[in-house]
Short mmCIF file of C-alpha atoms in Angstrom, two decimals:
data_model
loop_
_atom_site.label_atom_id
_atom_site.label_comp_id
_atom_site.label_asym_id
_atom_site.label_seq_id
_atom_site.Cartn_x
_atom_site.Cartn_y
_atom_site.Cartn_z
CA MET A 269 109.53 -140.41 138.55
CA PRO A 270 105.84 -141.46 138.75
CA LYS A 271 103.40 -140.09 136.23
CA PRO A 272 101.62 -136.91 137.37
CA LEU A 273 98.07 -137.44 138.56
CA ALA A 274 95.12 -135.12 137.98
CA LEU A 275 91.74 -135.08 139.71
CA VAL A 276 89.03 -134.11 137.20
CA VAL A 277 85.60 -133.19 138.56
CA ASP A 278 82.62 -132.71 136.23
CA ASP A 279 79.09 -134.09 135.99
CA GLU A 280 79.27 -134.40 132.18
CA ALA A 281 80.74 -137.73 131.10
CA ASP A 282 81.84 -136.48 127.68
CA ILE A 283 83.84 -133.64 129.30
CA LEU A 284 85.51 -136.14 131.63
CA ASP A 285 86.42 -138.38 128.69
CA LEU A 286 87.78 -135.48 126.63
CA ILE A 287 89.99 -134.23 129.47
CA ARG A 288 91.14 -137.72 130.43
CA ILE A 289 92.18 -138.50 126.83
CA THR A 290 93.99 -135.15 126.52
CA LEU A 291 95.83 -135.72 129.80
CA GLY A 292 96.74 -139.26 128.74
CA ARG A 293 98.43 -137.91 125.62
CA MET A 294 100.44 -135.64 127.92
CA ASN A 295 101.49 -138.69 129.99
CA VAL A 296 99.31 -137.52 132.89
CA SER A 297 97.07 -139.99 134.72
CA ALA A 298 93.57 -138.99 135.82
CA VAL A 299 91.02 -139.93 138.44
CA THR A 300 87.52 -138.55 138.06
CA ALA A 301 84.55 -137.53 140.17
CA LEU A 302 81.00 -136.45 139.34
CA THR A 303 80.24 -134.59 142.59
CA VAL A 304 81.90 -132.56 145.33
CA ALA A 305 81.47 -135.42 147.80
CA GLU A 306 83.08 -137.93 145.44
CA ALA A 307 85.93 -135.50 144.76
CA LYS A 308 86.62 -135.25 148.50
CA ARG A 309 86.76 -139.05 148.72
CA GLN A 310 89.21 -139.17 145.80
CA LEU A 311 91.39 -136.63 147.59
CA GLU A 312 91.52 -138.97 150.59
CA ARG A 313 92.49 -141.96 148.41
CA HIS A 314 95.01 -140.24 146.14
CA ARG A 315 97.53 -137.43 146.17
CA PRO A 316 96.85 -135.60 142.90
CA ASP A 317 99.22 -133.03 141.48
CA LEU A 318 96.44 -130.80 140.19
CA CYS A 319 92.66 -130.57 140.22
CA LEU A 320 90.37 -129.53 137.36
CA THR A 321 86.81 -128.91 138.52
CA ASP A 322 83.63 -127.69 136.91
CA LEU A 323 82.00 -124.71 138.57
CA SER A 324 78.51 -126.21 138.65
CA LEU A 325 78.15 -129.63 140.29
CA PRO A 326 75.08 -131.58 141.47
CA ASP A 327 75.79 -131.27 145.21
CA GLY A 328 77.55 -127.92 145.32
CA THR A 329 79.97 -125.79 143.35
CA GLY A 330 83.55 -125.88 142.29
CA LEU A 331 84.11 -123.01 144.73
CA ASP A 332 83.01 -125.30 147.58
CA LEU A 333 85.61 -127.84 146.49
CA LEU A 334 88.19 -125.07 146.08
CA HIS A 335 87.64 -123.88 149.66
CA HIS A 336 87.99 -127.47 150.91
CA ILE A 337 91.25 -127.95 149.00
CA ASN A 338 92.62 -124.60 150.17
CA THR A 339 92.01 -125.72 153.77
CA HIS A 340 93.16 -129.35 153.60
CA HIS A 341 95.51 -129.44 150.58
CA PRO A 342 96.87 -125.88 150.26
CA ASP A 343 99.69 -126.84 147.86
CA LEU A 344 97.35 -128.43 145.30
CA PRO A 345 96.75 -126.19 142.24
CA VAL A 346 93.07 -125.98 141.32
CA ALA A 347 91.80 -124.85 137.91
CA MET A 348 88.16 -124.01 137.31
CA ILE A 349 86.13 -125.14 134.28
CA THR A 350 83.57 -122.42 133.58
CA ALA A 351 80.74 -121.91 131.15
CA HIS A 352 81.68 -119.98 128.02
CA GLY A 353 81.51 -116.22 128.61
CA ASN A 354 81.05 -116.57 132.37
CA MET A 355 84.08 -114.47 133.28
CA GLU A 356 82.49 -113.31 136.53
CA SER A 357 82.68 -116.88 137.85
CA ALA A 358 86.26 -117.27 136.63
CA VAL A 359 87.27 -114.04 138.35
CA ALA A 360 85.51 -115.09 141.56
CA ALA A 361 87.33 -118.43 141.47
CA MET A 362 90.74 -116.81 141.03
CA LYS A 363 90.00 -114.35 143.82
CA ALA A 364 89.24 -117.40 145.99
CA GLY A 365 92.61 -118.94 145.13
CA ALA A 366 92.13 -120.90 141.90
CA PHE A 367 95.30 -121.43 139.88
CA ASP A 368 93.64 -120.63 136.54
CA PHE A 369 90.49 -121.32 134.53
CA VAL A 370 89.46 -122.86 131.21
CA ALA A 371 86.14 -122.16 129.50
CA LYS A 372 83.69 -124.58 127.89
CA PRO A 373 83.83 -125.75 125.17
CA VAL A 374 87.27 -126.71 126.37
CA ASP A 375 90.07 -125.47 124.10
CA LEU A 376 92.60 -128.32 124.17
CA SER A 377 95.58 -126.07 123.50
CA ALA A 378 94.62 -123.82 126.43
CA LEU A 379 94.04 -126.92 128.58
CA ARG A 380 97.49 -128.30 127.78
CA ASN A 381 99.14 -124.95 128.59
CA LEU A 382 97.27 -124.78 131.89
CA VAL A 383 98.23 -128.33 132.88
CA GLU A 384 101.89 -127.79 131.98
CA SER A 385 102.01 -124.62 134.09
CA ALA A 386 100.35 -126.35 137.06
CA LEU A 387 102.71 -129.33 136.88
CA ARG A 388 105.75 -127.06 137.03
CA LEU A 389 104.71 -126.50 140.64
CA ARG A 390 104.56 -130.25 141.26
CA GLY A 391 106.58 -131.23 144.30
CA ARG A 392 107.92 -127.69 144.73
CA ALA A 393 106.82 -125.22 147.36
CA ALA A 394 106.81 -121.62 146.22
CA PRO A 395 110.01 -119.90 147.38
CA THR A 396 109.39 -117.88 150.51
CA ASP A 397 112.55 -115.81 150.08
CA GLU A 398 113.29 -113.91 146.91
CA ARG A 399 116.98 -114.67 147.34
CA THR A 400 116.20 -117.99 145.61
CA SER A 401 115.63 -116.09 142.37
CA SER A 402 118.06 -114.17 140.19
CA GLU A 403 115.99 -111.00 140.49
CA PRO A 404 117.14 -108.18 142.81
CA PRO A 405 115.45 -108.44 146.20
CA LEU A 406 112.70 -106.31 147.69
CA LEU A 407 114.68 -105.27 150.75
CA GLY A 408 113.43 -104.33 154.18
CA ASP A 409 112.54 -106.11 157.42
CA SER A 410 109.58 -103.89 158.29
CA PRO A 411 106.27 -105.73 158.86
CA ALA A 412 104.95 -104.18 155.65
CA MET A 413 107.77 -105.63 153.52
CA GLN A 414 107.56 -109.02 155.22
CA GLN A 415 103.87 -109.15 154.28
CA ILE A 416 104.65 -108.07 150.70
CA ARG A 417 107.21 -110.85 150.26
CA ALA A 418 104.83 -113.45 151.70
CA LEU A 419 102.05 -112.27 149.37
CA ILE A 420 104.37 -112.38 146.36
CA ALA A 421 105.18 -116.01 147.16
CA LYS A 422 101.43 -116.80 147.17
CA LEU A 423 100.73 -114.85 143.99
CA ALA A 424 103.53 -116.72 142.22
CA ARG A 425 101.55 -119.97 142.57
CA THR A 426 98.51 -118.71 140.66
CA GLN A 427 97.90 -117.45 137.15
CA ALA A 428 95.41 -114.81 138.30
CA PRO A 429 95.89 -111.28 136.93
CA VAL A 430 97.63 -109.06 139.48
CA PHE A 431 97.34 -105.28 139.67
CA ILE A 432 100.22 -103.57 141.50
CA THR A 433 99.59 -100.16 142.97
CA GLY A 434 101.98 -97.74 144.59
CA GLU A 435 103.64 -94.40 144.15
CA SER A 436 106.38 -93.90 141.58
CA GLY A 437 109.67 -95.38 142.72
CA THR A 438 108.23 -98.02 145.08
CA GLY A 439 109.43 -100.97 142.96
CA LYS A 440 106.34 -102.09 141.04
CA GLU A 441 108.27 -103.66 138.16
CA LEU A 442 110.62 -105.39 140.59
CA ALA A 443 107.61 -106.92 142.39
CA ALA A 444 106.22 -108.10 139.05
CA ARG A 445 109.55 -109.68 138.13
CA LEU A 446 109.66 -111.52 141.47
CA ILE A 447 106.13 -112.90 140.97
CA HIS A 448 107.23 -114.18 137.57
CA ALA A 449 110.59 -115.55 138.81
CA GLN A 450 109.02 -117.49 141.69
CA GLY A 451 106.18 -119.01 139.65
CA PRO A 452 105.75 -121.84 137.12
CA ARG A 453 106.42 -119.44 134.21
CA ARG A 454 109.90 -118.63 135.45
CA ASP A 455 111.51 -120.25 132.39
CA GLY A 456 109.36 -118.20 130.03
CA PRO A 457 109.92 -114.57 129.01
CA PHE A 458 109.14 -111.58 131.20
CA VAL A 459 108.09 -108.78 128.85
CA PRO A 460 107.71 -105.32 130.42
CA VAL A 461 106.00 -102.53 128.52
CA ASN A 462 105.40 -98.94 129.59
CA CYS A 463 101.96 -98.19 128.18
CA GLY A 464 102.52 -94.46 128.57
CA ALA A 465 105.61 -94.55 126.35
CA ILE A 466 103.83 -95.99 123.28
CA PRO A 467 102.33 -93.46 120.82
CA HIS A 468 98.54 -93.85 120.85
CA ASP A 469 98.34 -94.69 117.16
CA LEU A 470 100.80 -97.58 117.61
CA VAL A 471 99.43 -99.16 120.81
CA GLU A 472 97.38 -101.89 119.10
CA SER A 473 100.22 -102.80 116.75
CA GLU A 474 102.71 -102.99 119.64
CA LEU A 475 100.45 -105.11 121.85
CA PHE A 476 98.77 -107.39 119.31
CA GLY A 477 100.97 -107.22 116.21
CA HIS A 478 100.03 -106.54 112.59
CA LYS A 479 100.05 -108.11 109.14
CA LYS A 480 102.05 -106.78 106.22
CA GLY A 481 100.16 -104.06 104.36
CA SER A 482 97.50 -103.63 107.06
CA PHE A 483 98.31 -99.90 107.29
CA THR A 484 100.75 -97.39 105.85
CA GLY A 485 104.23 -98.33 107.00
CA ALA A 486 103.39 -101.98 107.75
CA LEU A 487 106.14 -103.36 105.49
CA ALA A 488 106.24 -106.81 107.09
CA ASP A 489 104.36 -109.01 109.54
CA LYS A 490 105.11 -108.11 113.14
CA GLU A 491 104.32 -110.08 116.27
CA GLY A 492 102.96 -108.13 119.20
CA LEU A 493 104.10 -108.09 122.79
CA PHE A 494 101.41 -110.64 123.71
CA GLN A 495 102.99 -113.13 121.30
CA ALA A 496 106.49 -112.20 122.50
CA ALA A 497 105.45 -113.05 126.07
CA ALA A 498 104.02 -116.47 125.13
CA GLY A 499 104.60 -118.95 127.93
CA GLY A 500 105.64 -116.18 130.28
CA THR A 501 104.44 -112.91 131.79
CA LEU A 502 103.40 -109.62 130.18
CA PHE A 503 103.87 -106.68 132.55
CA LEU A 504 101.76 -103.67 131.56
CA ASP A 505 103.17 -100.71 133.47
CA GLU A 506 101.25 -97.43 133.67
CA LEU A 507 98.14 -99.20 132.39
CA ALA A 508 96.00 -96.10 132.99
CA ASP A 509 97.71 -94.44 130.01
CA LEU A 510 96.20 -96.90 127.50
CA PRO A 511 93.71 -95.21 125.14
CA LEU A 512 90.11 -96.43 125.37
CA PRO A 513 90.07 -98.27 121.99
CA ALA A 514 93.10 -100.32 123.04
CA GLN A 515 91.43 -101.03 126.40
CA VAL A 516 88.57 -102.75 124.54
CA LYS A 517 90.96 -105.07 122.70
CA LEU A 518 92.97 -105.74 125.86
CA LEU A 519 89.78 -106.76 127.66
CA ARG A 520 88.96 -109.28 124.95
CA ALA A 521 92.52 -110.64 124.95
CA ILE A 522 92.32 -111.28 128.69
CA GLN A 523 88.85 -112.84 128.53
CA GLU A 524 89.33 -115.02 125.46
CA LYS A 525 93.08 -115.69 125.82
CA CYS A 526 93.63 -114.79 122.19
CA VAL A 527 94.52 -111.71 120.13
CA ARG A 528 93.87 -110.55 116.58
CA PRO A 529 96.80 -108.76 114.92
CA ILE A 530 95.82 -105.71 112.87
CA GLY A 531 94.83 -106.89 109.40
CA ALA A 532 94.57 -110.57 110.40
CA ALA A 533 91.52 -112.63 109.44
CA ARG A 534 91.46 -114.72 112.60
CA GLU A 535 92.47 -114.59 116.23
CA VAL A 536 95.65 -116.16 117.56
CA PRO A 537 95.67 -118.04 120.91
CA VAL A 538 98.10 -116.60 123.46
CA ASP A 539 99.33 -118.12 126.70
CA VAL A 540 100.45 -115.26 128.91
CA ARG A 541 100.00 -114.14 132.46
CA ILE A 542 99.01 -110.50 132.84
CA ILE A 543 100.49 -108.34 135.59
CA SER A 544 99.71 -104.64 135.42
CA ALA A 545 100.57 -101.55 137.43
CA SER A 546 99.86 -97.85 137.73
CA HIS A 547 100.74 -95.07 140.12
CA ARG A 548 97.36 -93.49 139.40
CA ASP A 549 94.11 -94.36 141.21
CA LEU A 550 92.21 -96.47 138.68
CA VAL A 551 88.98 -96.15 140.66
CA GLN A 552 89.11 -92.41 140.05
CA GLU A 553 90.06 -92.99 136.42
CA VAL A 554 86.96 -95.20 136.03
CA GLU A 555 84.75 -92.56 137.67
CA LYS A 556 86.10 -89.92 135.27
CA GLY A 557 85.42 -92.14 132.25
CA ARG A 558 89.09 -92.52 131.32
CA PHE A 559 89.34 -96.22 132.14
CA ARG A 560 86.87 -99.00 131.41
CA GLN A 561 85.17 -100.41 134.48
CA ASP A 562 84.94 -103.92 132.98
CA LEU A 563 88.67 -103.94 132.21
CA PHE A 564 89.45 -102.75 135.75
CA TYR A 565 87.36 -105.65 137.08
CA ARG A 566 89.35 -108.13 134.94
CA ILE A 567 92.87 -106.91 135.71
CA ASN A 568 92.26 -106.23 139.40
CA VAL A 569 91.59 -109.85 140.40
CA ILE A 570 94.28 -109.52 143.07
CA GLU A 571 95.72 -106.18 144.15
CA LEU A 572 99.24 -105.81 145.51
CA ARG A 573 99.90 -102.43 147.11
CA LEU A 574 103.52 -101.43 147.61
CA PRO A 575 104.00 -99.07 150.55
CA ALA A 576 105.73 -95.72 150.18
CA LEU A 577 109.19 -95.49 151.75
CA ARG A 578 107.94 -92.95 154.31
CA GLU A 579 105.51 -95.63 155.55
CA ARG A 580 108.41 -97.92 156.48
CA PRO A 581 111.17 -95.62 157.80
CA GLU A 582 112.90 -98.51 159.59
CA ASP A 583 113.92 -99.81 156.16
CA ILE A 584 115.73 -96.62 155.10
CA ARG A 585 119.10 -97.38 156.73
CA PRO A 586 119.39 -100.99 155.47
CA LEU A 587 118.33 -99.83 152.01
CA ALA A 588 120.98 -97.09 152.08
CA VAL A 589 123.67 -99.59 153.12
CA HIS A 590 122.64 -101.92 150.28
CA ILE A 591 122.68 -99.10 147.71
CA LEU A 592 126.09 -97.81 148.83
CA ARG A 593 127.49 -101.34 148.69
CA LYS A 594 126.09 -101.72 145.16
CA LEU A 595 127.69 -98.41 144.11
CA ALA A 596 131.04 -99.54 145.51
CA ARG A 597 130.84 -102.86 143.59
CA ALA A 598 129.92 -101.02 140.40
CA ALA A 599 133.04 -98.84 140.73
CA SER A 600 135.18 -101.80 139.57
CA GLU A 601 138.24 -100.37 141.29
CA PRO A 602 140.43 -102.72 143.37
CA THR A 603 141.11 -99.93 145.86
CA ALA A 604 137.46 -98.90 146.18
CA VAL A 605 136.28 -98.50 149.77
CA GLU A 606 132.58 -98.74 150.50
CA PRO A 607 131.11 -95.31 151.33
CA TRP A 608 129.22 -95.06 154.60
CA LEU A 609 126.75 -92.71 156.25
CA SER A 610 127.58 -90.64 159.30
CA GLU A 611 125.09 -90.82 162.16
CA GLU A 612 123.84 -87.35 161.30
CA ALA A 613 123.39 -88.23 157.62
CA GLY A 614 121.50 -91.40 158.51
CA ALA A 615 119.24 -89.46 160.87
CA ALA A 616 118.58 -86.87 158.14
CA LEU A 617 117.50 -89.60 155.74
CA MET A 618 115.16 -90.99 158.39
CA ARG A 619 113.50 -87.57 158.72
CA TYR A 620 113.07 -87.05 154.98
CA ALA A 621 109.69 -87.88 153.37
CA PHE A 622 111.05 -89.33 150.08
CA PRO A 623 108.30 -88.36 147.64
CA GLY A 624 110.26 -90.29 144.99
CA ASN A 625 110.58 -93.35 147.25
CA VAL A 626 113.41 -95.89 146.77
CA ARG A 627 114.33 -94.49 143.36
CA GLU A 628 114.88 -91.07 144.94
CA LEU A 629 116.99 -92.62 147.72
CA GLU A 630 119.20 -94.21 145.07
CA ASN A 631 119.62 -90.89 143.25
CA ILE A 632 120.39 -89.01 146.48
CA LEU A 633 123.06 -91.52 147.50
CA GLU A 634 124.65 -91.65 144.04
CA ARG A 635 124.93 -87.87 144.10
CA ALA A 636 126.29 -87.93 147.66
CA VAL A 637 129.00 -90.39 146.66
CA ALA A 638 130.07 -87.98 143.93
CA LEU A 639 130.07 -85.02 146.35
CA CYS A 640 131.55 -86.34 149.56
CA GLU A 641 135.19 -85.93 150.59
CA GLY A 642 136.58 -89.29 151.64
CA GLU A 643 134.31 -92.24 152.28
CA ARG A 644 132.07 -90.80 154.99
CA ILE A 645 128.88 -89.20 153.71
CA GLU A 646 127.80 -86.20 155.78
CA VAL A 647 124.45 -84.42 155.89
CA GLY A 648 125.75 -81.70 153.60
CA ASP A 649 126.63 -84.26 150.94
CA LEU A 650 123.00 -85.42 150.71
CA TYR A 651 121.56 -82.05 149.66
CA LEU A 652 118.10 -83.05 150.77
CA PRO A 653 115.37 -80.63 149.66
CA VAL A 654 114.43 -78.26 152.49
CA SER A 655 111.86 -75.53 152.82
CA GLU A 656 113.13 -71.97 152.84
CA ARG A 657 113.79 -70.59 156.31
CA PRO A 658 115.75 -67.64 157.78
CA GLY A 659 119.40 -68.10 156.90
CA ALA A 660 118.72 -70.67 154.18
CA LEU A 661 118.92 -68.16 151.33
CA GLU A 662 122.58 -67.35 152.08
CA SER A 663 123.61 -70.93 151.45
CA SER A 664 121.29 -71.65 148.52
CA GLY A 665 123.76 -70.27 145.96
CA ALA A 666 126.58 -72.45 147.26
CA ALA A 667 124.24 -75.44 147.29
CA ARG A 668 123.30 -74.88 143.68
CA VAL A 669 126.99 -74.64 142.70
CA ALA A 670 127.75 -77.89 144.53
CA LEU A 671 124.81 -79.62 142.90
CA ASP A 672 125.86 -78.36 139.48
CA GLN A 673 129.34 -79.75 140.14
CA ALA A 674 127.87 -83.10 141.15
CA HIS A 675 125.68 -83.26 138.05
CA LEU A 676 128.68 -82.40 135.88
CA ARG A 677 130.74 -85.16 137.49
CA GLN A 678 127.88 -87.64 136.97
CA ALA A 679 127.50 -86.63 133.32
CA THR A 680 131.27 -86.90 132.75
CA ALA A 681 131.36 -90.33 134.38
CA ARG A 682 128.49 -91.55 132.19
CA ALA A 683 130.21 -90.19 129.06
CA LEU A 684 133.32 -92.18 130.02
CA GLY A 685 131.27 -95.30 130.70
CA MET A 686 132.06 -95.16 134.43
CA THR A 687 130.07 -94.90 137.63
CA PRO A 688 130.43 -91.68 139.67
CA LEU A 689 132.27 -93.63 142.35
CA ALA A 690 134.72 -95.11 139.84
CA PHE A 691 135.25 -91.62 138.41
CA ARG A 692 136.08 -90.31 141.90
CA TYR A 693 138.63 -93.04 142.50
CA ARG A 694 140.20 -92.42 139.10
CA LEU A 695 140.58 -88.69 139.89
CA ALA A 696 142.09 -89.49 143.27
CA ARG A 697 144.62 -91.89 141.74
CA LEU A 698 145.63 -89.21 139.22
CA GLY A 699 146.07 -86.67 141.99
CA ILE A 700 143.49 -84.32 140.48
CA ASP A 701 141.65 -82.03 142.88
CA ARG A 702 137.97 -82.92 142.75
CA GLY A 703 136.82 -79.34 142.93
CA GLU A 704 139.01 -78.33 140.00
CA ALA A 705 138.11 -81.46 138.05
CA ALA A 706 134.44 -80.63 138.36
#
């Protein structure tokens, strides 16, 4: 296996020497260039595995070189070297497709982490199909989902912060896991955290850690979630729920790539990729003063919007088939037969708006499996919410009874450590009437 090769572009000789020596200690060869034009000539002579380029060059900018590489060498990771504190340029570079950035004066530990991440992509195209990963797939053949999967494959090849938007139940955490699983950090940890579930007075301790004795109850040193995600990805779900003081510290952690645990005398470098999500409109949250505009600018380098299920109705049937198949597998019964939807039930699902999206579809089908007689699921087994209309009131009482029975069966199954489908099969094998058993 030949040694990896890096192209380093900077008009400061001492920076070139520092990076070349650091790369040499990592067993990485380097070719150098002082200008954009010379860098283009080096690209014609060599086939580097990564490119490190300064933003400001005598005959142009690092962004000019980045655009050239994106056009002629799209698989080559490019990292930008920026002036200290010039996050606007770093953000602009990542929006333009840069793999990552490192600030001057160059922190050698951060540089080594960056190079190692870039080289993990060496000789490997990003997977274009999430079936290559161990994560569950984002299903659907609608144009919207095909575009989402293609974008995820591109996002996996960068270290840029990604902000995932979408209604509750659209699969934001699943998308984040796929970005992680298809990227160079796949062997590192994926650490999800629901920001809305952390008590406000514990947010900073949970995210950044604390030292023993730093506050009442701090009986020992504790590492934060940033440290736990070192070398991998930190997924901040429901980011809009973070209190403003914690937002200030999060902003600094993203900008400086280091955190200071509560009570610590110095900051600790952290190597994590940040992916965040919220079902709330952060633009509105910024306008209302509940979310910092500068933090929004940092985390929203690339936005990934997941469509609501009602926006891709052609995916409902294949999703339903997949969910029913998964429920049948989870039943763990040799005699289990996969439930299936009648034509009328499938059509009813297609007409329904699904305010809870895919998560609601899963709940509806799990309940239907518990309710239906036999393996065919009928419209009545779905118990889709409907608006009141003449004649609907007469059946509402019976519907509530049936739903109560279904909930009781689900609760009993969970108490027994079984799925609703497995519980049904067990009742059938024992010859127990399902109505009486409920």
